[in-house]
XYZ file of C-alpha atoms in Angstrom:
352
model
C -25.173 15.992 1.964
C -26.065 18.246 4.883
C -28.266 15.441 6.215
C -25.314 13.043 6.062
C -23.237 15.467 8.130
C -25.982 16.422 10.602
C -24.164 14.249 13.150
C -20.407 14.928 12.901
C -19.506 11.256 13.344
C -21.718 9.990 10.505
C -18.911 9.674 7.947
C -16.452 8.292 10.513
C -18.914 5.600 11.580
C -19.652 4.623 7.974
C -15.938 4.513 7.091
C -15.102 2.453 10.190
C -17.865 -0.029 9.369
C -16.631 -0.395 5.788
C -12.977 -0.865 6.730
C -13.956 -3.199 9.558
C -15.944 -5.398 7.186
C -13.137 -5.272 4.610
C -10.609 -6.403 7.236
C -12.787 -9.255 8.483
C -13.601 -10.480 4.972
C -10.027 -9.955 3.759
C -8.469 -11.965 6.574
C -11.058 -14.704 7.055
C -11.186 -15.427 3.322
C -7.548 -16.487 3.739
C -8.322 -18.493 6.855
C -6.499 -15.918 9.019
C -8.267 -14.651 12.168
C -8.529 -10.932 12.829
C -5.913 -9.757 15.344
C -5.808 -6.877 17.789
C -2.486 -5.042 17.528
C -0.665 -4.369 20.760
C 1.310 -1.268 21.620
C 2.537 0.547 24.697
C 0.135 -0.076 27.603
C -1.089 -3.260 25.935
C -3.836 -3.882 23.354
C -5.589 -0.922 21.742
C -8.886 -1.727 23.455
C -7.101 -1.356 26.810
C -4.804 1.601 26.232
C -7.354 3.880 24.544
C -9.876 3.859 27.423
C -7.010 4.160 29.928
C -5.662 7.227 28.159
C -9.155 8.705 27.956
C -9.649 8.279 31.711
C -6.217 9.722 32.452
C -6.802 12.814 30.330
C -10.329 13.164 31.668
C -8.875 13.282 35.177
C -6.240 15.827 34.191
C -8.797 17.982 32.403
C -11.183 17.772 35.340
C -8.507 18.930 37.797
C -7.504 21.860 35.574
C -11.106 22.921 34.949
C -12.027 22.505 38.609
C -9.092 24.658 39.713
C -10.038 27.316 37.176
C -13.628 27.278 38.351
C -13.119 27.378 42.136
C -9.404 27.708 42.744
C -7.062 25.166 44.287
C -8.486 25.611 47.774
C -11.939 24.529 46.604
C -10.696 22.115 43.971
C -13.008 19.271 44.947
C -16.124 21.419 44.714
C -14.938 22.835 41.399
C -14.379 19.361 39.975
C -17.853 18.250 41.069
C -19.431 21.287 39.410
C -17.494 20.759 36.177
C -18.483 17.077 36.058
C -22.119 17.953 36.777
C -22.595 20.872 34.415
C -20.081 20.327 31.612
C -19.823 16.542 31.249
C -23.168 15.550 29.792
C -24.132 12.095 28.531
C -23.982 13.483 24.995
C -20.361 14.542 25.448
C -19.410 11.112 26.764
C -21.153 9.446 23.806
C -19.259 11.697 21.385
C -15.928 10.792 22.978
C -16.772 7.085 23.013
C -17.771 7.258 19.345
C -14.507 8.969 18.440
C -12.523 6.295 20.245
C -14.519 3.461 18.710
C -14.273 4.693 15.111
C -10.538 5.294 15.522
C -10.070 1.845 17.065
C -12.008 0.008 14.346
C -10.187 1.854 11.554
C -6.798 1.257 13.177
C -7.389 -2.460 13.754
C -8.756 -2.808 10.224
C -5.737 -0.969 8.829
C -3.240 -3.135 10.728
C -4.900 -6.377 9.627
C -5.207 -5.326 5.981
C -1.564 -4.289 6.090
C -0.650 -7.627 7.631
C -2.138 -9.719 4.801
C -0.758 -7.441 2.076
C 2.087 -9.810 1.054
C -0.428 -12.643 0.647
C -2.744 -10.720 -1.663
C 0.111 -8.993 -3.529
C 2.499 -11.940 -3.442
C 5.732 -11.290 -5.308
C 4.773 -7.711 -6.215
C 7.231 -5.092 -4.947
C 8.215 -1.702 -6.345
C 11.358 -1.080 -4.275
C 13.677 -1.097 -7.283
C 11.641 1.550 -9.087
C 11.321 3.700 -5.967
C 15.069 3.463 -5.336
C 15.712 4.618 -8.901
C 13.370 7.581 -8.459
C 15.172 8.571 -5.245
C 18.544 8.497 -6.973
C 17.203 10.437 -9.950
C 15.833 13.130 -7.651
C 19.200 13.465 -5.858
C 21.581 13.329 -8.815
C 22.429 9.642 -8.653
C 22.994 9.388 -4.904
C 20.609 7.827 -2.430
C 19.063 10.551 -0.195
C 19.790 8.544 2.970
C 23.507 8.572 2.149
C 23.351 12.346 1.711
C 21.610 12.778 5.070
C 24.191 10.573 6.796
C 26.990 12.686 5.336
C 25.360 15.995 6.306
C 24.136 15.163 9.816
C 26.497 12.350 10.799
C 25.552 8.973 12.251
C 26.136 9.367 15.988
C 24.236 12.003 17.954
C 21.815 12.645 15.097
C 20.805 8.992 14.974
C 19.868 9.067 18.654
C 17.856 12.285 18.326
C 15.988 11.193 15.205
C 15.331 7.772 16.725
C 13.687 9.465 19.719
C 11.572 11.627 17.400
C 10.532 8.690 15.251
C 9.526 6.501 18.192
C 7.688 9.383 19.876
C 5.104 9.015 17.116
C 3.899 5.743 18.663
C 2.387 7.280 21.816
C 1.710 10.632 20.131
C -1.147 9.360 17.972
C -3.437 8.003 20.725
C -2.418 10.731 23.196
C -3.213 13.524 20.722
C -6.587 11.942 19.966
C -7.419 11.647 23.658
C -6.344 15.237 24.275
C -8.559 16.634 21.533
C -11.593 14.472 22.366
C -11.449 14.982 26.133
C -10.178 18.549 26.428
C -12.037 20.149 23.530
C -15.383 21.778 24.342
C -16.502 21.825 20.718
C -17.545 18.223 20.139
C -17.712 18.632 16.360
C -14.060 19.696 16.250
C -13.123 16.609 18.263
C -15.024 14.576 15.681
C -13.026 16.349 12.962
C -9.706 15.154 14.357
C -10.977 11.627 15.068
C -12.299 11.411 11.506
C -9.037 12.729 10.063
C -6.972 10.141 11.939
C -9.335 7.360 10.879
C -9.071 8.449 7.251
C -5.282 8.333 7.515
C -5.462 4.619 8.324
C -7.935 3.882 5.542
C -6.137 5.854 2.823
C -2.809 4.452 4.011
C -4.020 0.856 3.738
C -5.272 1.545 0.224
C -1.915 3.021 -0.804
C -0.092 -0.123 0.372
C -2.083 -2.242 -2.056
C -1.602 0.207 -4.926
C 2.193 0.261 -4.659
C 3.599 -2.513 -2.424
C 7.155 -1.900 -1.214
C 9.343 -2.877 1.734
C 11.403 0.281 2.150
C 15.117 1.060 1.657
C 16.238 -0.535 4.944
C 14.983 -3.913 3.751
C 15.700 -3.509 0.027
C 19.204 -2.007 0.452
C 20.353 -2.623 4.054
C 23.954 -1.892 3.058
C 23.093 1.802 2.753
C 22.412 1.930 6.498
C 25.202 -0.302 7.809
C 27.077 2.654 9.329
C 24.181 3.680 11.585
C 24.550 2.824 15.294
C 22.094 0.631 17.173
C 19.073 2.644 18.288
C 15.462 2.042 19.240
C 14.626 2.393 15.563
C 17.044 -0.348 14.507
C 15.546 -2.631 17.162
C 12.068 -1.891 15.834
C 13.150 -2.550 12.253
C 14.569 -5.927 13.248
C 11.413 -6.784 15.191
C 9.195 -5.923 12.225
C 11.357 -8.024 9.913
C 11.175 -10.972 12.314
C 7.377 -10.639 12.514
C 7.143 -10.508 8.733
C 9.243 -13.641 8.283
C 7.278 -15.462 10.981
C 3.990 -14.462 9.366
C 5.074 -15.432 5.845
C 6.333 -18.814 7.070
C 2.761 -19.763 8.026
C 0.185 -16.955 7.641
C -2.673 -19.052 9.028
C -1.003 -20.400 12.158
C 1.182 -17.397 12.972
C 0.165 -15.038 15.774
C 2.393 -12.295 14.378
C 1.077 -9.215 12.615
C 3.060 -8.357 9.479
C 3.821 -4.638 9.607
C 6.276 -3.876 6.793
C 5.034 -1.533 4.057
C 6.665 1.592 2.677
C 4.272 3.385 0.335
C 2.848 5.627 1.647
C 4.383 6.873 4.897
C 1.761 6.956 7.644
C 4.290 8.529 10.031
C 4.437 11.468 7.658
C 0.721 11.566 6.916
C -0.383 11.538 10.566
C 2.181 14.095 11.783
C 1.299 16.353 8.840
C -2.417 15.940 9.573
C -1.845 16.857 13.232
C 0.127 19.993 12.342
C -2.416 21.053 9.718
C -5.320 20.416 12.104
C -3.705 22.591 14.779
C -3.067 25.255 12.141
C -6.674 25.255 10.986
C -8.097 25.353 14.478
C -6.048 28.414 15.362
C -3.872 26.974 18.099
C -1.160 28.963 19.850
C 1.908 29.823 17.824
C 4.200 27.744 20.044
C 2.025 24.641 19.681
C 1.836 25.033 15.914
C 5.594 25.522 15.636
C 6.179 22.410 17.748
C 3.823 20.362 15.567
C 5.355 21.513 12.274
C 8.860 20.944 13.663
C 7.922 17.442 14.731
C 6.500 16.768 11.273
C 9.687 18.033 9.609
C 11.952 15.927 11.823
C 9.755 12.875 11.241
C 9.966 13.441 7.481
C 13.765 13.486 7.698
C 13.929 10.515 10.101
C 11.930 8.229 7.804
C 14.491 8.719 5.036
C 17.532 8.828 7.347
C 16.712 5.385 8.794
C 15.505 3.900 5.520
C 11.876 3.420 6.425
C 10.640 5.226 3.345
C 11.473 6.544 -0.086
C 10.944 10.214 -0.957
C 7.784 9.415 -2.929
C 6.427 7.564 0.119
C 6.728 10.747 2.155
C 5.228 12.976 -0.517
C 2.292 10.588 -0.784
C 2.045 10.717 3.018
C 1.738 14.501 2.932
C -1.055 14.196 0.366
C -2.893 11.619 2.499
C -2.574 13.802 5.594
C -3.903 16.814 3.723
C -6.845 14.907 2.256
C -7.659 13.398 5.658
C -7.908 16.834 7.296
C -9.852 18.391 4.432
C -12.307 15.498 4.081
C -12.586 15.221 7.861
C -13.453 18.913 8.061
C -16.097 18.575 5.372
C -17.521 15.420 6.955
C -17.951 17.115 10.337
C -19.356 20.385 9.003
C -16.269 22.497 9.693
C -16.504 25.181 7.058
C -14.371 28.231 6.545
C -11.063 26.694 7.637
C -8.125 27.249 5.331
C -4.378 26.731 5.369
C -2.419 29.708 6.499
C -3.482 30.150 10.073
C -7.128 31.154 9.702
C -9.101 30.198 12.776
C -12.083 27.946 12.271
C -14.629 29.206 14.757
C -17.737 27.825 16.355
C -18.618 31.073 18.075
C -17.797 34.519 16.930
C -15.183 35.073 19.616
C -13.982 31.570 20.507
C -11.551 29.329 18.636
C -12.910 25.913 17.727
C -10.269 24.202 19.845
C -8.251 25.572 22.681
C -6.312 23.181 24.866
C -5.737 26.029 27.273
C -9.396 26.886 27.791
C -10.638 23.347 27.356
C -12.663 21.007 29.552
């Protein structure tokens, strides 16, 4: 096993190849071409390199100023690029981006064809019953609406929920570009990739639409927000895809179990905890995870079991990612995983 992990990206590359093949076979066997999902800044193959270059530039400026001061910034940047940015480091970053990209595209395409492979199979009724049983016969979303209200809270939680969309690629770029320990960067890239793979598998195990689509009446009192617009857009894409899966250009993106919003935000917070980040950064990450957990139920994206399964996926992704990249000794509870006796494995303050 040590041989397998001699290069920290070995497992990530193998996993990305497997999920990539599964996505190609799974879609083309239905006569559906593989699709590249678009997001902010355009397709993933455009926005990921752009973000990498942006963060590289930011990191280079910060490191150059630290090395030579602002008055000799240019010379400092040249020295940093010459002595700290080796070909090996660039290859590591490119590998992290590529494995993440392949796993993400594979995940989105496998998620898209889910209703074709699991036609007519949905567990929303059972998941709704479990939610009500857990909360004494009342839907948890109704309880949250009563406690927090449906005006200001909806706007705040909508902002938090949508912030996840840029957070994932930006956090990956930050860790890969700004982290000096390349194996720790591989750890986070592997963990994110595993989130997509385990999430796609969970969709096929327990297909569900989510409360907002199974019981829209429970959310009729919520105001229009960015989240409600996104929910309508996803529903429109799903209907367009199901009308003609082969000819449609839409990517179907509705699936409840498990919550990848929860799994990824939990994985990020746990990763920062295990790499001994500053207290303020860890508090921010755990707070963001908690608010995301609440938002998914508040807006009806997920059932409670979806979120609990998301936490489990996030935990497994970090643990397996750590093992796969040779990061030993890390444990929950704030212990610092170290690469040198006196340096934390990841420090965004002392990075680049």
